[in-house]
Amino acid sequence: MGKFQLSRLIRPNIADLKPYSSARDEFTSSDNRKIFLDANENPFDNGMNRYPDPKQTIVKNSLAQIKGINQETMLLGNGSDEVLDLLIRAFCEPGKDNVISLPPTYGMYEVIAGINNVENRRVLLTDKFQPDLQNILAQVDVHTKLLFLCSPNNPTANCMDREIVKRLLTEFSGLVVIDEAYIDFANEPSWLEELANHPNLVITQTFSKAIGMAGIRLGVCYGSREIIQILNRIKPPYNVNELTQRAALKRLKGWGSIREQIVKLTEQREILKEALSSVPFVERIFDSEANFLLVKVDNAEKRYKEFLNLGFVVRDRSNQPLLANCLRITIGTPEENNYLIKSIKK
Ligand SMILES: *Cc1c(COP(=O)(O)O)cnc(C)c1O
């Protein structure tokens, strides 16, 4: 397999694209004495009459400080879903290129590939829910552009082995996308620290889980300056709206309380795990580095309905490979978790 070369990975039409240049791209100023007559907005101030910052500079600044990285290695999107879609559209030629995903995992990789008419090659995780290095590399051909890893993985809740991921980073000449939606709940460090060492590493994170802002739709992509530049060229100019930018900034200012919630949720996870382990219909609870538990029960369909009748909506994952009779249970508030345990034991 050839060496990693970004210029060989990008779709030719994207490399040649002249991006849309918005009014706010062509003129930015914090000088509020300027009168903006360049974007055909309604001039009467209602707090929302202006287009949002297309570069989301203030939010990125705040995030860059928290994460200790440069904002030029960061792209924000309308949820992780938009970020994943941008990656596929930048690098995968429809009907020709392919990506690899590792089920059982997050279903959106396959769906977004499908929407873009890009083949998704599935290589099952091993029975320990780890990437199967040999089988992955055997599926790679000259048209394989992206490899999606999810760590901690949804729904298996474990982190991908660092040595295996390192080998994939060095032996696969496409982009390795590590989805870190649940990284704040993990014992492992983020792959962000490794960004500078691997030009083909891309990391996605989200405001939807630990940060507690699923409603605002904000996803983050980290990669080399070159990769981020490419994604910036194809993203819709105003893809992160003003309400989202304001809410994100406000939330990030309270990072301390986010940390407290993460600690509480990881404690609750272990409490719930302990309590569920003595429930007769529970056969196995997998170790979790996320804010949910993957639980193998005697009969998933039956227990799913029983949970529902008790008033709890969980996720039946038993139709996924390797996950026969497995339910995924999100960690709730301490009150909700207590009530869950009490209800089951009755
Ligand atoms: C929840 C989740 C996301 C978040 O997606 P958003 O579009 O940012 O809400 C991303 N990846 C995985 C694996 C998830 O479980």
Tab-separated table of C-alpha atoms and ligand atoms in Angstrom:
chain	number	residue	atom	x	y	z
A	1	MET	CA	0.000	0.000	0.000
A	2	GLY	CA	1.257	3.474	-0.893
A	3	LYS	CA	2.229	6.161	1.565
A	4	PHE	CA	-0.392	8.614	2.797
A	5	GLN	CA	-0.754	11.564	0.448
A	6	LEU	CA	-3.654	13.929	0.947
A	7	SER	CA	-3.546	15.207	-2.635
A	8	ARG	CA	-4.185	11.659	-3.876
A	9	LEU	CA	-7.106	11.211	-1.507
A	10	ILE	CA	-9.193	14.275	-2.280
A	11	ARG	CA	-11.821	14.084	-5.039
A	12	PRO	CA	-10.526	15.936	-8.113
A	13	ASN	CA	-13.659	18.119	-8.401
A	14	ILE	CA	-13.243	19.199	-4.759
A	15	ALA	CA	-9.569	19.977	-5.291
A	16	ASP	CA	-10.551	22.215	-8.227
A	17	LEU	CA	-13.583	23.778	-6.545
A	18	LYS	CA	-13.834	27.520	-6.158
A	19	PRO	CA	-15.674	27.853	-2.818
A	20	TYR	CA	-18.629	30.188	-2.309
A	21	SER	CA	-17.464	33.415	-0.784
A	22	SER	CA	-20.033	34.838	1.609
A	23	ALA	CA	-20.430	38.494	2.544
A	24	ARG	CA	-18.993	37.728	5.976
A	25	ASP	CA	-16.025	35.929	4.389
A	26	GLU	CA	-15.188	38.963	2.308
A	27	PHE	CA	-15.493	41.486	5.080
A	28	THR	CA	-15.180	40.811	8.792
A	29	SER	CA	-14.805	43.432	11.455
A	30	SER	CA	-15.569	43.748	15.103
A	31	ASP	CA	-15.990	47.480	14.508
A	32	ASN	CA	-19.684	47.891	15.247
A	33	ARG	CA	-19.687	51.458	13.970
A	34	LYS	CA	-19.506	49.970	10.488
A	35	ILE	CA	-22.837	49.880	8.710
A	36	PHE	CA	-23.288	46.517	7.036
A	37	LEU	CA	-25.016	46.868	3.686
A	38	ASP	CA	-23.434	43.822	2.081
A	39	ALA	CA	-25.571	40.763	2.903
A	40	ASN	CA	-29.155	41.784	2.106
A	41	GLU	CA	-30.196	41.207	5.701
A	42	ASN	CA	-33.137	42.992	7.280
A	43	PRO	CA	-31.395	45.882	9.073
A	44	PHE	CA	-33.848	46.276	11.974
A	45	ASP	CA	-32.204	44.802	15.053
A	46	ASN	CA	-34.030	41.917	16.728
A	47	GLY	CA	-30.943	40.100	17.970
A	48	MET	CA	-31.054	37.552	15.144
A	49	ASN	CA	-31.321	39.603	11.967
A	50	ARG	CA	-27.651	39.151	11.031
A	51	TYR	CA	-25.976	36.086	9.525
A	52	PRO	CA	-23.850	34.113	11.998
A	53	ASP	CA	-20.047	34.063	11.911
A	54	PRO	CA	-19.235	31.478	9.187
A	55	LYS	CA	-15.944	30.666	10.915
A	56	GLN	CA	-17.449	30.468	14.449
A	57	THR	CA	-14.318	32.164	15.747
A	58	ILE	CA	-15.465	32.836	19.309
A	59	VAL	CA	-16.745	29.306	19.930
A	60	LYS	CA	-13.615	27.801	18.400
A	61	ASN	CA	-11.441	30.032	20.554
A	62	SER	CA	-13.117	28.811	23.689
A	63	LEU	CA	-12.929	25.164	22.599
A	64	ALA	CA	-9.301	25.536	21.491
A	65	GLN	CA	-8.376	26.725	24.983
A	66	ILE	CA	-10.201	23.855	26.690
A	67	LYS	CA	-8.724	21.234	24.359
A	68	GLY	CA	-5.284	22.854	24.143
A	69	ILE	CA	-5.166	22.868	20.367
A	70	ASN	CA	-5.008	25.371	17.537
A	71	GLN	CA	-8.301	26.466	16.031
A	72	GLU	CA	-7.033	25.926	12.511
A	73	THR	CA	-7.120	22.195	13.200
A	74	MET	CA	-10.829	22.349	14.041
A	75	LEU	CA	-14.048	22.407	12.042
A	76	LEU	CA	-17.542	22.801	13.492
A	77	GLY	CA	-20.621	21.242	11.931
A	78	ASN	CA	-24.364	20.892	12.348
A	79	GLY	CA	-23.912	17.805	14.553
A	80	SER	CA	-21.337	15.053	13.970
A	81	ASP	CA	-23.582	13.849	11.185
A	82	GLU	CA	-22.723	16.881	9.052
A	83	VAL	CA	-19.032	16.459	9.808
A	84	LEU	CA	-19.098	12.779	8.745
A	85	ASP	CA	-20.997	13.728	5.586
A	86	LEU	CA	-18.419	16.418	4.725
A	87	LEU	CA	-15.611	13.876	5.115
A	88	ILE	CA	-17.260	11.421	2.739
A	89	ARG	CA	-18.122	14.124	0.208
A	90	ALA	CA	-14.599	15.559	0.231
A	91	PHE	CA	-12.781	12.275	-0.283
A	92	CYS	CA	-15.090	9.649	-1.802
A	93	GLU	CA	-16.036	9.605	-5.467
A	94	PRO	CA	-19.627	8.272	-5.672
A	95	GLY	CA	-19.920	4.885	-7.345
A	96	LYS	CA	-16.179	4.379	-7.236
A	97	ASP	CA	-14.544	4.862	-3.841
A	98	ASN	CA	-15.309	2.963	-0.645
A	99	VAL	CA	-15.083	3.274	3.138
A	100	ILE	CA	-14.709	0.678	5.883
A	101	SER	CA	-16.712	0.518	9.090
A	102	LEU	CA	-16.525	-2.013	11.894
A	103	PRO	CA	-19.871	-3.333	13.116
A	104	PRO	CA	-21.345	-3.586	15.623
A	105	THR	CA	-21.019	0.196	15.665
A	106	TYR	CA	-22.801	3.491	15.112
A	107	GLY	CA	-25.140	3.104	12.145
A	108	MET	CA	-24.632	6.554	10.637
A	109	TYR	CA	-21.319	5.724	8.904
A	110	GLU	CA	-23.085	3.236	6.663
A	111	VAL	CA	-26.137	5.448	6.119
A	112	ILE	CA	-24.106	8.524	5.157
A	113	ALA	CA	-21.950	6.431	2.827
A	114	GLY	CA	-25.130	5.033	1.270
A	115	ILE	CA	-26.660	8.484	0.769
A	116	ASN	CA	-23.500	9.466	-1.108
A	117	ASN	CA	-23.497	6.268	-3.180
A	118	VAL	CA	-20.236	5.197	-1.579
A	119	GLU	CA	-19.684	1.518	-0.791
A	120	ASN	CA	-19.338	0.683	2.901
A	121	ARG	CA	-17.232	-2.411	3.550
A	122	ARG	CA	-18.092	-4.020	6.849
A	123	VAL	CA	-15.397	-5.785	8.813
A	124	LEU	CA	-16.779	-7.199	12.053
A	125	LEU	CA	-15.059	-6.424	15.322
A	126	THR	CA	-13.478	-9.446	16.985
A	127	ASP	CA	-15.320	-11.245	19.794
A	128	LYS	CA	-13.492	-8.900	22.182
A	129	PHE	CA	-15.027	-5.987	20.229
A	130	GLN	CA	-11.634	-4.918	18.840
A	131	PRO	CA	-10.669	-4.017	15.247
A	132	ASP	CA	-9.640	-7.079	13.243
A	133	LEU	CA	-6.387	-5.723	11.809
A	134	GLN	CA	-5.717	-8.437	9.215
A	135	ASN	CA	-9.267	-8.535	7.903
A	136	ILE	CA	-9.429	-4.739	7.695
A	137	LEU	CA	-6.202	-4.481	5.724
A	138	ALA	CA	-7.395	-7.314	3.468
A	139	GLN	CA	-10.463	-5.234	2.534
A	140	VAL	CA	-8.445	-2.166	1.568
A	141	ASP	CA	-7.917	-1.377	-2.111
A	142	VAL	CA	-6.826	1.742	-4.028
A	143	HIS	CA	-10.362	3.155	-3.706
A	144	THR	CA	-10.580	2.840	0.088
A	145	LYS	CA	-10.524	6.411	1.355
A	146	LEU	CA	-11.802	6.337	4.934
A	147	LEU	CA	-11.813	3.942	7.864
A	148	PHE	CA	-14.334	4.680	10.612
A	149	LEU	CA	-13.424	3.701	14.162
A	150	CYS	CA	-15.580	4.568	17.135
A	151	SER	CA	-13.822	4.758	20.498
A	152	PRO	CA	-15.442	4.323	22.978
A	153	ASN	CA	-17.615	2.375	20.566
A	154	ASN	CA	-21.374	2.691	20.424
A	155	PRO	CA	-22.977	0.274	21.340
A	156	THR	CA	-20.226	-1.997	22.747
A	157	ALA	CA	-19.026	0.738	25.173
A	158	ASN	CA	-15.305	-0.170	25.011
A	159	CYS	CA	-12.301	1.723	23.699
A	160	MET	CA	-10.402	0.474	20.682
A	161	ASP	CA	-6.989	-0.978	21.513
A	162	ARG	CA	-4.350	1.738	21.077
A	163	GLU	CA	-1.727	-0.529	19.558
A	164	ILE	CA	-4.130	-1.807	16.919
A	165	VAL	CA	-5.262	1.738	16.109
A	166	LYS	CA	-1.627	2.842	15.807
A	167	ARG	CA	-0.964	0.048	13.335
A	168	LEU	CA	-4.024	1.049	11.323
A	169	LEU	CA	-2.778	4.644	11.290
A	170	THR	CA	0.579	3.609	9.905
A	171	GLU	CA	-0.488	0.773	7.597
A	172	PHE	CA	-3.640	2.272	6.050
A	173	SER	CA	-2.895	5.048	3.573
A	174	GLY	CA	-6.367	6.622	3.727
A	175	LEU	CA	-7.872	8.668	6.554
A	176	VAL	CA	-8.552	7.018	9.899
A	177	VAL	CA	-11.590	8.721	11.414
A	178	ILE	CA	-11.925	8.129	15.154
A	179	ASP	CA	-15.372	9.028	16.461
A	180	GLU	CA	-14.894	10.136	20.067
A	181	ALA	CA	-18.511	10.976	20.894
A	182	TYR	CA	-18.064	9.322	24.327
A	183	ILE	CA	-14.412	10.112	25.050
A	184	ASP	CA	-15.202	12.274	28.103
A	185	PHE	CA	-16.512	9.174	29.898
A	186	ALA	CA	-13.450	7.045	29.092
A	187	ASN	CA	-10.414	6.173	31.188
A	188	GLU	CA	-8.281	6.504	28.079
A	189	PRO	CA	-6.943	9.808	26.783
A	190	SER	CA	-8.323	11.298	23.586
A	191	TRP	CA	-6.472	10.682	20.327
A	192	LEU	CA	-6.234	14.490	20.052
A	193	GLU	CA	-2.776	14.278	21.624
A	194	GLU	CA	-1.661	12.211	18.631
A	195	LEU	CA	-2.949	14.574	15.968
A	196	ALA	CA	0.457	16.061	15.208
A	197	ASN	CA	2.039	12.602	14.808
A	198	HIS	CA	-0.384	11.238	12.202
A	199	PRO	CA	-1.285	13.290	9.109
A	200	ASN	CA	-4.068	10.807	8.286
A	201	LEU	CA	-5.785	11.003	11.682
A	202	VAL	CA	-9.193	12.685	11.924
A	203	ILE	CA	-11.107	12.874	15.197
A	204	THR	CA	-14.760	13.742	15.636
A	205	GLN	CA	-16.389	14.819	18.872
A	206	THR	CA	-19.821	16.185	19.705
A	207	PHE	CA	-21.710	18.511	22.028
A	208	SER	CA	-24.527	15.925	22.188
A	209	LYS	CA	-23.319	13.574	24.930
A	210	ALA	CA	-21.094	14.607	27.868
A	211	ILE	CA	-21.459	18.314	27.159
A	212	GLY	CA	-25.220	17.934	27.385
A	213	MET	CA	-26.227	19.975	24.326
A	214	ALA	CA	-27.807	17.458	21.927
A	215	GLY	CA	-30.514	20.001	21.142
A	216	ILE	CA	-28.230	22.617	19.595
A	217	ARG	CA	-26.685	20.219	17.015
A	218	LEU	CA	-22.968	20.871	17.186
A	219	GLY	CA	-20.262	18.461	16.092
A	220	VAL	CA	-16.514	18.975	15.950
A	221	CYS	CA	-13.871	17.610	13.621
A	222	TYR	CA	-10.135	17.749	14.377
A	223	GLY	CA	-7.466	17.072	11.794
A	224	SER	CA	-4.380	18.525	10.135
A	225	ARG	CA	-4.636	22.116	8.855
A	226	GLU	CA	-4.687	20.730	5.310
A	227	ILE	CA	-7.622	18.415	5.989
A	228	ILE	CA	-9.580	21.110	7.836
A	229	GLN	CA	-8.947	23.549	4.997
A	230	ILE	CA	-10.489	21.103	2.527
A	231	LEU	CA	-13.585	20.621	4.703
A	232	ASN	CA	-13.919	24.380	5.152
A	233	ARG	CA	-14.025	24.795	1.391
A	234	ILE	CA	-17.074	22.545	1.024
A	235	LYS	CA	-19.111	23.229	4.163
A	236	PRO	CA	-22.228	25.366	3.785
A	237	PRO	CA	-21.069	28.911	4.655
A	238	TYR	CA	-23.410	29.408	7.626
A	239	ASN	CA	-23.686	25.789	8.779
A	240	VAL	CA	-23.636	26.579	12.508
A	241	ASN	CA	-26.439	28.964	13.349
A	242	GLU	CA	-26.303	31.935	15.711
A	243	LEU	CA	-28.469	30.350	18.442
A	244	THR	CA	-26.189	27.307	18.481
A	245	GLN	CA	-23.020	29.395	18.630
A	246	ARG	CA	-24.336	31.434	21.552
A	247	ALA	CA	-25.579	28.418	23.483
A	248	ALA	CA	-22.311	26.544	22.909
A	249	LEU	CA	-20.213	29.458	24.140
A	250	LYS	CA	-22.310	29.860	27.262
A	251	ARG	CA	-22.094	26.150	28.024
A	252	LEU	CA	-18.316	26.019	27.512
A	253	LYS	CA	-17.901	28.816	30.047
A	254	GLY	CA	-19.314	26.398	32.614
A	255	TRP	CA	-16.847	23.610	31.828
A	256	GLY	CA	-16.432	22.946	35.559
A	257	SER	CA	-20.044	21.882	35.925
A	258	ILE	CA	-19.789	19.714	32.816
A	259	ARG	CA	-16.873	17.924	34.483
A	260	GLU	CA	-18.935	17.398	37.633
A	261	GLN	CA	-21.748	15.838	35.607
A	262	ILE	CA	-19.292	13.526	33.851
A	263	VAL	CA	-17.923	12.346	37.202
A	264	LYS	CA	-21.446	11.798	38.512
A	265	LEU	CA	-22.498	9.853	35.424
A	266	THR	CA	-19.455	7.577	35.490
A	267	GLU	CA	-20.111	6.866	39.202
A	268	GLN	CA	-23.751	6.156	38.400
A	269	ARG	CA	-22.692	3.827	35.582
A	270	GLU	CA	-20.784	1.640	38.030
A	271	ILE	CA	-23.616	1.731	40.581
A	272	LEU	CA	-26.132	0.678	37.936
A	273	LYS	CA	-23.781	-2.026	36.660
A	274	GLU	CA	-23.416	-3.451	40.147
A	275	ALA	CA	-27.164	-3.394	40.767
A	276	LEU	CA	-28.025	-4.995	37.424
A	277	SER	CA	-25.474	-7.770	37.901
A	278	SER	CA	-27.690	-9.463	40.471
A	279	VAL	CA	-30.822	-9.330	38.307
A	280	PRO	CA	-31.746	-12.927	37.313
A	281	PHE	CA	-32.492	-12.234	33.632
A	282	VAL	CA	-29.197	-10.379	33.116
A	283	GLU	CA	-26.549	-12.684	31.666
A	284	ARG	CA	-23.680	-10.278	31.131
A	285	ILE	CA	-22.878	-6.596	31.484
A	286	PHE	CA	-20.001	-5.418	29.344
A	287	ASP	CA	-17.376	-3.056	30.763
A	288	SER	CA	-18.261	0.488	29.792
A	289	GLU	CA	-16.182	3.576	29.130
A	290	ALA	CA	-19.237	5.496	27.962
A	291	ASN	CA	-22.497	6.808	29.449
A	292	PHE	CA	-24.419	3.638	28.714
A	293	LEU	CA	-24.303	-0.051	29.516
A	294	LEU	CA	-24.508	-2.888	27.012
A	295	VAL	CA	-26.428	-5.639	28.781
A	296	LYS	CA	-26.944	-9.189	27.544
A	297	VAL	CA	-30.249	-10.588	28.770
A	298	ASP	CA	-32.044	-13.920	28.381
A	299	ASN	CA	-34.561	-12.578	25.849
A	300	ALA	CA	-34.084	-9.053	24.532
A	301	GLU	CA	-37.476	-8.657	22.900
A	302	LYS	CA	-39.310	-9.775	26.016
A	303	ARG	CA	-37.230	-7.672	28.421
A	304	TYR	CA	-37.427	-4.621	26.150
A	305	LYS	CA	-41.222	-4.754	26.404
A	306	GLU	CA	-41.079	-5.243	30.156
A	307	PHE	CA	-38.834	-2.188	30.508
A	308	LEU	CA	-41.308	-0.241	28.404
A	309	ASN	CA	-44.237	-1.355	30.571
A	310	LEU	CA	-42.307	-0.209	33.640
A	311	GLY	CA	-41.923	3.177	31.947
A	312	PHE	CA	-38.321	2.914	30.667
A	313	VAL	CA	-37.300	3.225	27.026
A	314	VAL	CA	-34.045	1.372	26.328
A	315	ARG	CA	-32.490	0.417	22.996
A	316	ASP	CA	-32.674	-3.114	21.646
A	317	ARG	CA	-29.392	-3.744	19.799
A	318	SER	CA	-29.900	-7.475	19.334
A	319	ASN	CA	-30.255	-7.294	15.552
A	320	GLN	CA	-26.618	-6.174	15.250
A	321	PRO	CA	-23.882	-8.767	14.645
A	322	LEU	CA	-22.269	-10.180	17.842
A	323	LEU	CA	-25.025	-8.612	19.962
A	324	ALA	CA	-27.682	-11.315	20.292
A	325	ASN	CA	-30.075	-10.426	23.147
A	326	CYS	CA	-28.248	-7.199	23.969
A	327	LEU	CA	-29.954	-4.057	25.249
A	328	ARG	CA	-28.288	-0.669	25.521
A	329	ILE	CA	-29.228	1.323	28.594
A	330	THR	CA	-28.268	4.997	28.883
A	331	ILE	CA	-27.198	6.217	32.334
A	332	GLY	CA	-29.882	8.554	33.690
A	333	THR	CA	-29.920	10.871	36.697
A	334	PRO	CA	-29.309	9.212	40.091
A	335	GLU	CA	-33.077	9.385	40.725
A	336	GLU	CA	-33.897	7.745	37.398
A	337	ASN	CA	-31.311	5.010	37.928
A	338	ASN	CA	-32.572	4.271	41.463
A	339	TYR	CA	-36.093	4.068	40.174
A	340	LEU	CA	-34.952	1.711	37.400
A	341	ILE	CA	-33.253	-0.611	39.875
A	342	LYS	CA	-36.236	-0.538	42.264
A	343	SER	CA	-38.708	-1.211	39.450
A	344	ILE	CA	-36.767	-4.205	38.132
A	345	LYS	CA	-36.321	-5.765	41.572
A	346	LYS	CA	-40.091	-5.567	42.189
B	1	LIG	C1	-24.439	10.124	19.643
B	1	LIG	C2	-23.313	9.863	18.729
B	1	LIG	C3	-22.811	10.878	17.915
B	1	LIG	C4	-23.383	12.246	17.986
B	1	LIG	O1	-23.892	12.690	16.799
B	1	LIG	P1	-24.398	14.205	16.715
B	1	LIG	O2	-24.839	14.306	15.301
B	1	LIG	O3	-23.218	15.083	17.024
B	1	LIG	O4	-25.493	14.372	17.716
B	1	LIG	C5	-21.733	10.615	17.098
B	1	LIG	N1	-21.171	9.393	17.081
B	1	LIG	C6	-21.621	8.406	17.862
B	1	LIG	C7	-20.932	7.097	17.853
B	1	LIG	C8	-22.705	8.605	18.699
B	1	LIG	O5	-23.160	7.595	19.460
